[in-house]
Amino acid sequence: MRLGTLLKKELLEYWRTYRAVVLGVVFVVFGILSPAAARYMPDILATLDTQGMVIQLPPPTVADANAQFVKNMSQIGAIVLILIAMGAVSRERDKGTVAFTLSKPVPRGAFLLSKALALLIVTWAALALAAMAHAYYTWLLLGPLPLGRCAVMAALVGVYLTALLAITFLGSTLTKSLAVSAAVGFGGYLLISLLGAIPRLAPYLPGDLLGRALAAGNGAPQMAWGGFISALVIAVACWVAAWLAFRQVEL
Amino acid sequence: MSDVAIRCEGLTRRFGKVVAVDNLNLEVKSGSVFGFLGPNGAGKTTTIKLLTGLLRPTGGRAWIAGQEVQVERVQARALFGYLPEDPVFYGWMTARELLTYAGRLFGIPDRALKPRVEELLDLVGLKPVAGRKVGGFSRGMRQRLGLAQALVNAPPVLILDEPASALDPIGRHEVLALIRRLRVHDGITIFMSTHILADVERTCDTVAIIDRGRLLAVADQEELRRRYAVPVFTAVVAGEEPDIRALHARLESLPWADRVERANDCLRVFATDEETARRQLPAIIASSPAILLRYEVGMSSLEDVFLRVLGREPGGRHASGGA
């Protein structure tokens, strides 16, 4: 019951403070821009003065749009998410509103869980909207993209983003400072990206999900569990660590 | 509820080498308005955070309405309402939404909560602005909203951290009047920290004085005065500055004068021996070239008692502490 009240408040806060709207709009815009960029890039390049140099591009395909989508979501989407998640707990600690809630009969675990759930709901809802926008505009501009394929692609990107969210959420729980929370999130993002560049490690890191996502979107799923499991392990470990840390926090 | 609303046994909190609360033993009777008095940095807010389970004690224990307070346990938190020193709320909520949210956190069913929220909005005078976002509220309005949210579960104990310190005189008057009303009509035990003595004088029946984390005195107001108040002889004089200065020096040299305060032409003599002072003082003033305009005998104020307990009387000879 307390969890329901807390979760409802969190979701309402995301809505009223426009954070959910910003996230949704950014994701949907990139969902639309991905096929648009793939479709019009050759036209744009053709208008450039290339001083006699001939740039030949193959005709744009659905696969190009999917590649743009995965790239946009895993880069710009990740940055926007980190910026939103960095204040999940630290903003309340910094402002002092956390004492308002925790001086009432509210278990700290419920408080933290409501924040994590709200963040996940908002993120996945925005991602779902982005995937729908992407599928629709891809169909409009380049040809049909089956919804199932698009959903699997977006879901795998979502698992990758969930790992980043959890890292940022942990940072937000550990400190009152928004800057430090953001640093933890971006640090995690950087570390995952850097380690993903090592060929021997790459299959076992969340970054591997992005290649799998693209393959799934293109109708050639190559499921390997390394990236999926590592993303889930990172997410669960970060949430458990956040809970353990928050139990010790004094307000 | 038992006779004791709040109990602390050896409650201690250290921050590194600093002892913010030092072995606090305290009992607050049910139905009383308990003033927790101390200068800034005395340990009042730390004590309140320990009582509300927002901080963990380094040692000792505390109970509210018979339930032990612990950071991990939520049961005791259903038994009190808490107003922090600087209440901060979700600025995007309206006052009505905030009270409803607070009530739901206490598990109050919506059917009972709705009339309770309206009743509280009425009580604190926020009904006309109940639909406005809290982010635009003044400090006084936030304080009143803070009181309302602390009362939403009709708690047996209300813990208020400096409830009126940051308010203008009108806001202060309103909040203190509300506190008195709560005590009379609802019989709530109110634990109120403050450094404003006038607030304590007007509102509290029992007073504890804390300084540097240590409890120096605890008694009801009358007993505290009986124990620590001394006779004060006030003389307003007119005359040349050197004459008044000489009279001041003469009075300070008297063995029964604990201390002598001077504000312009007003001299206040705190006497340790009332009989002797009554007999000798008029003659001493009369023998001075300064002209006596007004002469009064009274007892020292709560502020004087407070300073005396803290041992911080300006120029006091017999600074004392301990209860």
XYZ file of N, CA and C in Angstrom, chain A:
753
model
N 0.833 -1.206 0.000
C 0.000 0.000 0.000
C 0.871 1.261 0.000
N 1.880 1.278 0.916
C 2.798 2.428 0.941
C 3.543 2.529 -0.390
N 3.923 1.338 -0.928
C 4.665 1.327 -2.189
C 3.814 1.927 -3.297
N 2.535 1.582 -3.315
C 1.630 2.125 -4.320
C 1.527 3.643 -4.214
N 1.395 4.134 -2.992
C 1.309 5.595 -2.762
C 2.585 6.274 -3.219
N 3.705 5.672 -2.842
C 5.006 6.264 -3.201
C 5.217 6.255 -4.713
N 4.854 5.128 -5.335
C 5.051 4.997 -6.777
C 4.168 5.990 -7.541
N 2.942 6.127 -7.069
C 2.012 7.064 -7.715
C 2.568 8.487 -7.632
N 3.098 8.817 -6.474
C 3.686 10.158 -6.285
C 4.883 10.362 -7.210
N 5.720 9.327 -7.317
C 6.912 9.434 -8.178
C 6.514 9.667 -9.632
N 5.534 8.883 -10.093
C 5.112 9.003 -11.495
C 4.476 10.373 -11.747
N 3.688 10.812 -10.761
C 3.063 12.138 -10.884
C 4.148 13.222 -10.924
N 5.189 13.040 -10.144
C 6.293 14.008 -10.112
C 7.010 14.061 -11.466
N 7.234 12.887 -12.060
C 7.868 12.860 -13.391
C 7.017 13.614 -14.406
N 5.703 13.494 -14.222
C 4.786 14.149 -15.165
C 4.734 15.656 -14.901
N 4.515 16.030 -13.645
C 4.319 17.445 -13.319
C 5.592 18.277 -13.495
N 6.739 17.641 -13.288
C 7.989 18.404 -13.426
C 8.535 18.294 -14.859
N 7.740 17.728 -15.736
C 8.024 17.633 -17.175
C 9.194 16.719 -17.522
N 9.739 16.020 -16.537
C 10.869 15.139 -16.851
C 10.423 13.979 -17.742
N 9.245 13.453 -17.458
C 8.721 12.359 -18.294
C 8.455 12.874 -19.708
N 7.946 14.097 -19.776
C 7.630 14.678 -21.087
C 8.922 14.884 -21.881
N 9.925 15.453 -21.222
C 11.208 15.701 -21.898
C 11.788 14.383 -22.415
N 11.788 13.385 -21.538
C 12.353 12.089 -21.930
C 11.572 11.497 -23.106
N 10.247 11.555 -22.998
C 9.403 11.011 -24.067
C 9.638 11.734 -25.377
N 9.663 13.064 -25.309
C 9.842 13.855 -26.539
C 11.209 13.561 -27.166
N 12.255 13.550 -26.345
C 13.605 13.295 -26.875
C 13.662 11.913 -27.538
N 13.125 10.919 -26.847
C 13.174 9.561 -27.398
C 12.362 9.465 -28.694
N 11.165 10.042 -28.682
C 10.313 9.969 -29.873
C 10.975 10.716 -31.035
N 11.554 11.886 -30.732
C 12.230 12.653 -31.787
C 13.339 11.804 -32.418
N 14.099 11.111 -31.591
C 15.170 10.279 -32.158
C 14.618 9.026 -32.842
N 13.442 8.583 -32.357
C 12.766 7.482 -33.052
C 12.380 7.898 -34.465
N 11.968 9.153 -34.616
C 11.563 9.675 -35.938
C 12.800 10.035 -36.769
N 13.779 10.650 -36.111
C 14.966 11.114 -36.840
C 15.792 9.973 -37.423
N 15.747 8.821 -36.746
C 16.592 7.711 -37.208
C 16.264 7.289 -38.638
N 14.994 6.961 -38.962
C 14.695 6.639 -40.373
C 14.839 7.858 -41.282
N 14.514 9.052 -40.742
C 14.609 10.258 -41.568
C 16.064 10.502 -41.977
N 16.983 10.335 -41.028
C 18.405 10.543 -41.322
C 18.879 9.524 -42.361
N 18.461 8.262 -42.166
C 18.865 7.220 -43.118
C 18.310 7.512 -44.514
N 17.057 7.969 -44.564
C 16.400 8.205 -45.850
C 16.983 9.419 -46.568
N 17.220 10.498 -45.833
C 17.593 11.744 -46.512
C 19.090 12.027 -46.544
N 19.892 11.225 -45.849
C 21.340 11.486 -45.820
C 21.940 11.509 -47.232
N 21.592 10.529 -48.100
C 22.157 10.588 -49.459
C 21.765 11.878 -50.174
N 20.514 12.327 -50.015
C 20.058 13.571 -50.649
C 20.832 14.775 -50.108
N 21.037 14.755 -48.797
C 21.760 15.874 -48.163
C 23.187 15.917 -48.699
N 23.817 14.753 -48.768
C 25.205 14.697 -49.251
C 25.287 15.142 -50.714
N 24.246 14.809 -51.483
C 24.251 15.165 -52.902
C 24.224 16.671 -53.115
N 23.656 17.386 -52.134
C 23.569 18.853 -52.284
C 24.882 19.536 -51.916
N 25.795 18.789 -51.297
C 27.055 19.405 -50.865
C 28.003 19.581 -52.053
N 28.814 20.628 -51.970
C 29.825 20.860 -53.003
C 31.024 19.969 -52.701
N 31.164 18.888 -53.442
C 32.234 17.922 -53.168
C 33.436 18.128 -54.085
N 33.446 19.240 -54.823
C 34.565 19.633 -55.707
C 34.983 18.471 -56.622
N 34.009 17.928 -57.280
C 34.286 16.891 -58.270
C 34.355 15.493 -57.719
N 34.496 15.385 -56.395
C 34.587 14.040 -55.808
C 33.192 13.406 -55.819
N 33.130 12.164 -56.189
C 31.832 11.490 -56.278
C 31.650 10.618 -55.040
N 30.555 10.897 -54.310
C 30.243 10.050 -53.145
C 29.093 9.153 -53.537
N 29.368 7.885 -53.573
C 28.309 6.950 -53.947
C 27.827 6.203 -52.717
N 26.547 6.331 -52.459
C 25.968 5.637 -51.306
C 24.939 4.645 -51.816
N 24.894 3.464 -51.186
C 23.848 2.519 -51.573
C 22.486 3.097 -51.189
N 21.439 2.670 -51.847
C 20.110 3.181 -51.500
C 19.801 2.893 -50.037
N 19.200 3.874 -49.325
C 18.921 3.669 -47.885
C 17.953 2.518 -47.664
N 18.182 1.814 -46.570
C 17.344 0.652 -46.260
C 16.822 0.745 -44.825
N 15.957 -0.182 -44.493
C 15.438 -0.285 -43.122
C 16.593 -0.545 -42.144
N 17.569 -1.318 -42.603
C 18.712 -1.639 -41.740
C 19.476 -0.368 -41.350
N 19.579 0.585 -42.299
C 20.260 1.848 -41.980
C 19.494 2.612 -40.893
N 18.176 2.610 -41.040
C 17.341 3.306 -40.041
C 17.512 2.648 -38.675
N 17.521 1.308 -38.656
C 17.706 0.608 -37.376
C 19.066 0.931 -36.758
N 20.094 0.976 -37.602
C 21.441 1.291 -37.092
C 21.453 2.683 -36.453
N 20.768 3.638 -37.111
C 20.674 4.994 -36.547
C 19.943 4.966 -35.210
N 18.867 4.194 -35.180
C 18.044 4.126 -33.964
C 18.863 3.601 -32.779
N 19.543 2.489 -33.002
C 20.332 1.879 -31.913
C 21.431 2.840 -31.470
N 22.068 3.472 -32.454
C 23.160 4.407 -32.121
C 22.618 5.604 -31.334
N 21.525 6.183 -31.813
C 20.955 7.353 -31.132
C 20.526 7.031 -29.706
N 19.839 5.915 -29.559
C 19.324 5.562 -28.225
C 20.456 5.225 -27.263
N 21.473 4.554 -27.756
C 22.552 4.129 -26.858
C 23.534 5.267 -26.576
N 23.442 6.353 -27.336
C 24.349 7.476 -27.063
C 23.566 8.662 -26.483
N 22.793 9.320 -27.353
C 22.063 10.501 -26.852
C 21.011 10.088 -25.830
N 20.329 8.994 -26.110
C 19.321 8.496 -25.164
C 19.955 8.206 -23.807
N 21.124 7.586 -23.837
C 21.809 7.245 -22.580
C 22.164 8.512 -21.808
N 22.636 9.518 -22.527
C 23.030 10.767 -21.847
C 21.802 11.432 -21.194
N 20.721 11.494 -21.936
C 19.494 12.105 -21.387
C 19.020 11.321 -20.161
N 19.083 10.008 -20.245
C 18.650 9.175 -19.118
C 19.510 9.402 -17.885
N 20.815 9.491 -18.095
C 21.713 9.720 -16.954
C 21.369 11.061 -16.311
N 21.107 12.066 -17.137
C 20.780 13.390 -16.607
C 19.472 13.359 -15.811
N 18.550 12.503 -16.221
C 17.281 12.417 -15.494
C 17.435 11.564 -14.228
N 18.183 10.480 -14.345
C 18.308 9.553 -13.208
C 19.224 10.077 -12.108
N 20.099 11.012 -12.447
C 21.096 11.451 -11.447
C 20.438 12.080 -10.208
N 19.240 12.631 -10.379
C 18.591 13.280 -9.241
C 17.566 12.411 -8.546
N 17.461 11.150 -8.955
C 16.376 10.298 -8.446
C 16.292 10.326 -6.917
N 17.422 10.146 -6.246
C 17.427 10.164 -4.784
C 18.167 11.409 -4.278
N 19.274 11.738 -4.936
C 20.108 12.836 -4.416
C 19.373 14.169 -4.390
N 18.464 14.387 -5.344
C 17.736 15.659 -5.353
C 16.883 15.788 -4.086
N 16.261 14.696 -3.692
C 15.423 14.728 -2.479
C 16.280 14.904 -1.223
N 17.453 14.286 -1.239
C 18.338 14.434 -0.075
C 18.866 15.849 -0.013
N 19.190 16.397 -1.159
C 19.741 17.752 -1.207
C 18.701 18.778 -0.769
N 17.477 18.620 -1.251
C 16.415 19.583 -0.914
C 15.891 19.382 0.502
N 15.972 18.162 0.993
C 15.478 17.876 2.339
C 14.097 17.243 2.347
N 13.493 17.019 1.176
C 12.154 16.428 1.142
C 12.161 14.964 1.587
N 13.335 14.354 1.559
C 13.418 12.941 1.969
C 12.999 12.786 3.435
N 13.303 13.793 4.261
C 12.933 13.722 5.682
C 11.415 13.774 5.850
N 10.743 14.477 4.951
C 9.277 14.545 4.998
C 8.697 13.134 4.890
N 9.216 12.352 3.970
C 8.677 11.005 3.750
C 9.184 10.018 4.804
N 10.482 10.075 5.080
C 11.049 9.024 5.934
C 10.827 9.264 7.429
N 10.253 10.415 7.798
C 9.867 10.578 9.207
C 8.464 10.000 9.428
N 7.888 9.465 8.368
C 6.578 8.798 8.472
C 6.815 7.283 8.390
N 5.782 6.485 8.680
C 6.041 5.034 8.723
C 6.255 4.440 7.327
N 7.324 4.829 6.706
C 7.659 4.374 5.350
C 9.004 3.644 5.402
N 9.040 2.359 5.063
C 10.328 1.653 5.049
C 11.240 2.243 3.965
N 12.499 2.321 4.272
C 13.441 2.898 3.312
C 13.486 2.095 2.010
N 13.325 0.778 2.150
C 13.332 -0.074 0.960
C 12.194 0.304 0.011
N 11.012 0.581 0.587
C 9.854 0.959 -0.242
C 10.101 2.299 -0.920
N 10.709 3.206 -0.171
C 11.014 4.537 -0.720
C 11.926 4.405 -1.946
N 12.966 3.587 -1.771
C 13.952 3.428 -2.848
C 13.350 2.644 -4.023
N 12.599 1.604 -3.688
C 12.000 0.777 -4.738
C 11.038 1.602 -5.597
N 10.271 2.470 -4.952
C 9.314 3.292 -5.716
C 10.058 4.178 -6.710
N 11.202 4.678 -6.287
C 11.979 5.559 -7.175
C 12.557 4.764 -8.353
N 13.086 3.584 -8.038
C 13.664 2.754 -9.097
C 12.579 2.317 -10.088
N 11.416 1.912 -9.553
C 10.324 1.458 -10.430
C 9.821 2.594 -11.317
N 9.668 3.771 -10.719
C 9.163 4.917 -11.490
C 10.128 5.248 -12.629
N 11.404 5.206 -12.308
C 12.426 5.506 -13.319
C 12.362 4.482 -14.464
N 12.196 3.223 -14.092
C 12.113 2.166 -15.109
C 10.846 2.314 -15.955
N 9.743 2.601 -15.285
C 8.467 2.726 -16.014
C 8.557 3.869 -17.031
N 9.070 5.012 -16.556
C 9.150 6.181 -17.438
C 10.104 5.894 -18.608
N 11.228 5.278 -18.306
C 12.218 4.986 -19.350
C 11.674 4.015 -20.394
N 11.087 2.939 -19.905
C 10.591 1.928 -20.841
C 9.384 2.434 -21.621
N 8.584 3.289 -20.987
C 7.438 3.861 -21.712
C 7.954 4.777 -22.825
N 8.963 5.581 -22.506
C 9.529 6.484 -23.514
C 10.156 5.668 -24.653
N 10.809 4.579 -24.276
C 11.447 3.725 -25.278
C 10.402 3.050 -26.176
N 9.301 2.656 -25.562
C 8.222 2.028 -26.339
C 7.655 3.027 -27.349
N 7.444 4.270 -26.896
C 6.938 5.309 -27.802
C 7.930 5.554 -28.936
N 9.226 5.608 -28.553
C 10.262 5.834 -29.558
C 10.276 4.699 -30.586
N 10.125 3.476 -30.095
C 10.135 2.316 -31.003
C 8.951 2.376 -31.957
N 7.790 2.787 -31.430
C 6.602 2.880 -32.292
C 6.789 3.972 -33.345
N 7.330 5.109 -32.899
C 7.568 6.207 -33.840
C 8.577 5.763 -34.905
N 9.590 5.051 -34.457
C 10.623 4.567 -35.372
C 10.020 3.607 -36.405
N 9.211 2.666 -35.921
C 8.606 1.675 -36.827
C 7.711 2.375 -37.848
N 6.921 3.332 -37.381
C 5.977 4.021 -38.263
C 6.710 4.829 -39.335
N 7.686 5.623 -38.917
C 8.401 6.477 -39.883
C 9.317 5.663 -40.799
N 9.812 4.553 -40.292
C 10.610 3.679 -41.141
C 9.721 3.117 -42.259
N 8.534 2.674 -41.851
C 7.562 2.148 -42.833
C 7.192 3.244 -43.851
N 7.012 4.462 -43.362
C 6.614 5.587 -44.210
C 7.710 5.961 -45.208
N 8.956 5.945 -44.734
C 10.055 6.472 -45.550
C 10.851 5.400 -46.287
N 10.950 4.211 -45.662
C 11.869 3.219 -46.229
C 11.241 1.856 -46.534
N 10.171 1.572 -45.902
C 9.564 0.255 -46.124
C 9.176 -0.362 -44.800
N 8.506 -1.470 -44.841
C 7.962 -2.039 -43.603
C 9.043 -2.556 -42.640
N 8.803 -2.262 -41.377
C 9.639 -2.821 -40.305
C 8.673 -3.539 -39.370
N 8.682 -4.852 -39.368
C 7.713 -5.572 -38.530
C 7.809 -5.125 -37.065
N 6.643 -4.932 -36.467
C 6.607 -4.418 -35.084
C 7.335 -5.331 -34.100
N 7.200 -6.632 -34.305
C 7.854 -7.594 -33.415
C 9.366 -7.403 -33.419
N 9.920 -7.264 -34.623
C 11.378 -7.070 -34.743
C 11.789 -5.763 -34.068
N 10.999 -4.742 -34.319
C 11.300 -3.434 -33.726
C 11.225 -3.516 -32.199
N 10.224 -4.273 -31.694
C 10.053 -4.385 -30.238
C 11.239 -5.096 -29.608
N 11.696 -6.172 -30.255
C 12.851 -6.907 -29.696
C 14.084 -6.011 -29.711
N 14.259 -5.274 -30.814
C 15.408 -4.368 -30.914
C 15.362 -3.335 -29.778
N 14.193 -2.718 -29.605
C 14.068 -1.688 -28.562
C 14.245 -2.300 -27.178
N 13.737 -3.527 -26.995
C 13.851 -4.159 -25.679
C 15.306 -4.424 -25.324
N 16.101 -4.858 -26.302
C 17.518 -5.121 -26.016
C 18.254 -3.819 -25.716
N 17.908 -2.767 -26.452
C 18.488 -1.449 -26.130
C 18.046 -1.044 -24.721
N 16.790 -1.354 -24.399
C 16.253 -1.021 -23.076
C 17.013 -1.716 -21.952
N 17.387 -2.974 -22.180
C 18.148 -3.704 -21.147
C 19.507 -3.024 -20.946
N 20.109 -2.616 -22.055
C 21.398 -1.904 -21.988
C 21.224 -0.604 -21.180
N 20.171 0.146 -21.510
C 19.929 1.417 -20.804
C 19.597 1.182 -19.332
N 18.951 0.058 -19.034
C 18.606 -0.252 -17.639
C 19.872 -0.400 -16.791
N 20.891 -1.013 -17.372
C 22.164 -1.152 -16.639
C 22.741 0.229 -16.338
N 22.696 1.134 -17.326
C 23.212 2.493 -17.112
C 22.385 3.234 -16.069
N 21.068 3.023 -16.135
C 20.171 3.657 -15.155
C 20.524 3.222 -13.743
N 20.738 1.926 -13.590
C 21.021 1.384 -12.258
C 22.327 1.949 -11.715
N 23.330 2.103 -12.579
C 24.613 2.663 -12.138
C 24.391 4.109 -11.664
N 23.653 4.882 -12.455
C 23.396 6.277 -12.085
C 22.560 6.346 -10.809
N 21.598 5.443 -10.686
C 20.739 5.399 -9.498
C 21.577 5.130 -8.245
N 22.538 4.229 -8.377
C 23.433 3.952 -7.244
C 24.185 5.223 -6.858
N 24.713 5.920 -7.865
C 25.421 7.184 -7.596
C 24.506 8.175 -6.903
N 23.257 8.218 -7.323
C 22.295 9.163 -6.760
C 21.966 8.815 -5.308
N 22.072 7.543 -4.964
C 21.790 7.114 -3.588
C 22.980 7.383 -2.675
N 24.175 7.293 -3.247
C 25.382 7.409 -2.432
C 25.662 8.841 -2.001
N 25.152 9.805 -2.741
C 25.550 11.194 -2.461
C 24.370 12.143 -2.600
N 24.513 13.304 -1.970
C 23.506 14.367 -2.104
C 23.757 15.173 -3.368
N 24.956 15.050 -3.888
C 25.363 15.939 -4.976
C 24.913 15.407 -6.341
N 24.214 16.268 -7.074
C 23.777 15.885 -8.418
C 24.986 15.671 -9.325
N 26.004 16.510 -9.148
C 27.195 16.419 -9.997
C 27.898 15.079 -9.791
N 28.016 14.662 -8.538
C 28.688 13.386 -8.263
C 27.848 12.222 -8.817
N 26.521 12.322 -8.652
C 25.643 11.271 -9.198
C 25.836 11.164 -10.707
N 25.877 12.328 -11.361
C 26.063 12.333 -12.817
C 27.424 11.746 -13.172
N 28.437 12.095 -12.369
C 29.793 11.588 -12.634
C 29.818 10.061 -12.536
N 29.093 9.519 -11.557
C 29.031 8.055 -11.412
C 28.361 7.448 -12.655
N 27.270 8.066 -13.091
C 26.553 7.572 -14.277
C 27.408 7.627 -15.530
N 28.004 8.791 -15.762
C 28.831 8.936 -16.968
C 30.094 8.072 -16.868
N 30.618 7.945 -15.647
C 31.793 7.089 -15.439
C 31.470 5.646 -15.801
N 30.312 5.186 -15.344
C 29.862 3.821 -15.655
C 29.688 3.630 -17.154
N 29.079 4.631 -17.777
C 28.838 4.595 -19.235
C 30.161 4.492 -19.989
N 31.108 5.331 -19.544
C 32.431 5.356 -20.189
C 33.146 4.019 -19.996
N 33.079 3.526 -18.778
C 33.781 2.274 -18.456
C 33.217 1.113 -19.283
N 31.887 1.043 -19.336
C 31.256 -0.037 -20.114
C 31.658 0.084 -21.587
N 31.678 1.332 -22.086
C 32.040 1.546 -23.496
C 33.504 1.186 -23.749
N 34.389 1.597 -22.844
C 35.821 1.322 -23.035
C 36.119 -0.170 -22.963
N 35.523 -0.813 -21.941
C 35.756 -2.251 -21.799
C 35.163 -3.017 -22.986
N 34.082 -2.462 -23.527
C 33.435 -3.091 -24.686
C 34.303 -3.060 -25.933
N 35.313 -2.193 -25.925
C 36.213 -2.111 -27.084
C 37.267 -3.224 -27.053
N 37.355 -3.916 -25.924
C 38.312 -5.033 -25.837
C 37.620 -6.281 -26.390
N 38.104 -6.811 -27.515
C 37.377 -7.901 -28.188
C 37.070 -9.098 -27.294
N 38.011 -9.439 -26.404
C 37.782 -10.640 -25.586
C 36.680 -10.418 -24.540
N 36.547 -9.147 -24.113
C 35.540 -8.848 -23.079
C 34.176 -8.506 -23.664
N 34.206 -7.932 -24.872
C 32.986 -7.371 -25.462
C 31.759 -8.284 -25.402
N 31.891 -9.579 -25.702
C 30.680 -10.425 -25.691
C 30.046 -10.566 -24.310
N 30.780 -10.196 -23.277
C 30.264 -10.391 -21.918
C 29.861 -9.070 -21.253
N 29.756 -8.040 -22.043
C 29.409 -6.726 -21.484
C 28.106 -6.216 -22.096
N 27.414 -5.307 -21.385
C 26.111 -4.833 -21.880
C 26.169 -4.255 -23.298
N 27.314 -3.700 -23.685
C 27.436 -3.118 -25.023
C 27.159 -4.132 -26.125
N 27.367 -5.405 -25.820
C 27.123 -6.461 -26.801
C 25.651 -6.505 -27.209
N 24.802 -6.056 -26.297
C 23.357 -6.063 -26.585
C 23.010 -5.174 -27.775
N 23.826 -4.144 -28.006
C 23.487 -3.182 -29.061
C 23.613 -3.841 -30.443
N 24.680 -4.630 -30.614
C 24.836 -5.378 -31.872
C 23.717 -6.382 -32.050
N 23.373 -7.045 -30.945
C 22.277 -8.038 -30.987
C 20.955 -7.334 -31.310
N 20.790 -6.157 -30.743
C 19.551 -5.398 -30.980
C 19.413 -5.085 -32.465
N 20.515 -4.633 -33.050
C 20.490 -4.274 -34.471
C 20.182 -5.510 -35.327
N 20.824 -6.611 -34.967
C 20.584 -7.853 -35.718
C 19.126 -8.277 -35.612
N 18.573 -8.136 -34.408
C 17.159 -8.508 -34.213
C 16.255 -7.590 -35.027
N 16.580 -6.314 -35.048
C 15.794 -5.347 -35.803
C 15.833 -5.640 -37.297
N 16.946 -6.192 -37.726
C 17.103 -6.485 -39.153
C 16.607 -7.885 -39.518
N 16.038 -8.551 -38.550
C 15.440 -9.855 -38.816
C 16.419 -10.993 -38.831
N 17.594 -10.800 -38.262
C 18.575 -11.884 -38.192
C 19.078 -12.012 -36.759
N 18.173 -12.385 -35.840
C 18.582 -12.415 -34.422
C 19.704 -13.408 -34.174
N 20.715 -12.942 -33.437
C 21.814 -13.847 -33.061
C 21.887 -13.755 -31.553
N 21.097 -14.571 -30.888
C 21.030 -14.415 -29.439
C 22.250 -15.017 -28.770
N 22.885 -14.207 -27.956
C 23.959 -14.670 -27.081
C 23.681 -13.996 -25.749
N 23.874 -14.722 -24.681
C 23.365 -14.251 -23.397
C 24.360 -13.403 -22.609
N 25.602 -13.326 -23.046
C 26.648 -12.623 -22.267
C 26.262 -11.196 -21.928
N 25.893 -10.434 -22.950
C 25.553 -9.028 -22.736
C 24.305 -8.874 -21.888
N 23.321 -9.749 -22.160
C 22.051 -9.680 -21.447
C 22.261 -9.948 -19.949
N 23.003 -11.030 -19.684
C 23.229 -11.408 -18.275
C 24.065 -10.351 -17.567
N 25.101 -9.857 -18.244
C 25.949 -8.856 -17.570
C 25.153 -7.586 -17.276
N 24.270 -7.188 -18.207
C 23.454 -5.992 -17.965
C 22.539 -6.211 -16.762
N 21.928 -7.389 -16.698
C 21.028 -7.666 -15.568
C 21.810 -7.746 -14.256
N 22.986 -8.381 -14.316
C 23.801 -8.509 -13.098
C 24.208 -7.115 -12.607
N 24.639 -6.271 -13.544
C 25.028 -4.903 -13.160
C 23.830 -4.178 -12.538
N 22.662 -4.288 -13.188
C 21.474 -3.581 -12.699
C 21.097 -4.066 -11.296
N 21.010 -5.372 -11.132
C 20.595 -5.916 -9.833
C 21.637 -5.568 -8.767
N 22.920 -5.716 -9.113
C 23.979 -5.416 -8.144
C 23.912 -3.945 -7.720
N 23.689 -3.065 -8.666
C 23.634 -1.636 -8.337
C 22.425 -1.329 -7.449
N 21.280 -1.955 -7.748
C 20.097 -1.683 -6.929
C 20.250 -2.249 -5.523
N 20.845 -3.425 -5.427
C 21.068 -3.997 -4.086
C 22.061 -3.119 -3.316
N 23.122 -2.695 -4.006
C 24.114 -1.827 -3.348
C 23.457 -0.512 -2.921
N 22.582 0.020 -3.768
C 21.897 1.271 -3.432
C 21.042 1.077 -2.189
N 20.351 -0.046 -2.114
C 19.498 -0.321 -0.960
C 20.345 -0.467 0.313
N 21.448 -1.221 0.202
C 22.312 -1.406 1.374
C 22.891 -0.065 1.827
N 23.284 0.756 0.851
C 23.871 2.068 1.197
C 22.809 2.973 1.809
N 21.610 2.945 1.247
C 20.569 3.871 1.713
C 20.089 3.520 3.124
N 20.205 2.250 3.492
C 19.829 1.852 4.863
C 20.726 2.529 5.894
N 21.956 2.830 5.474
C 22.917 3.427 6.402
C 22.886 4.955 6.386
N 22.201 5.501 5.383
C 22.222 6.963 5.236
C 21.516 7.633 6.412
N 22.135 8.700 6.916
C 21.503 9.478 7.981
C 21.062 10.809 7.402
N 19.917 11.267 7.861
C 19.310 12.437 7.212
C 19.349 13.667 8.120
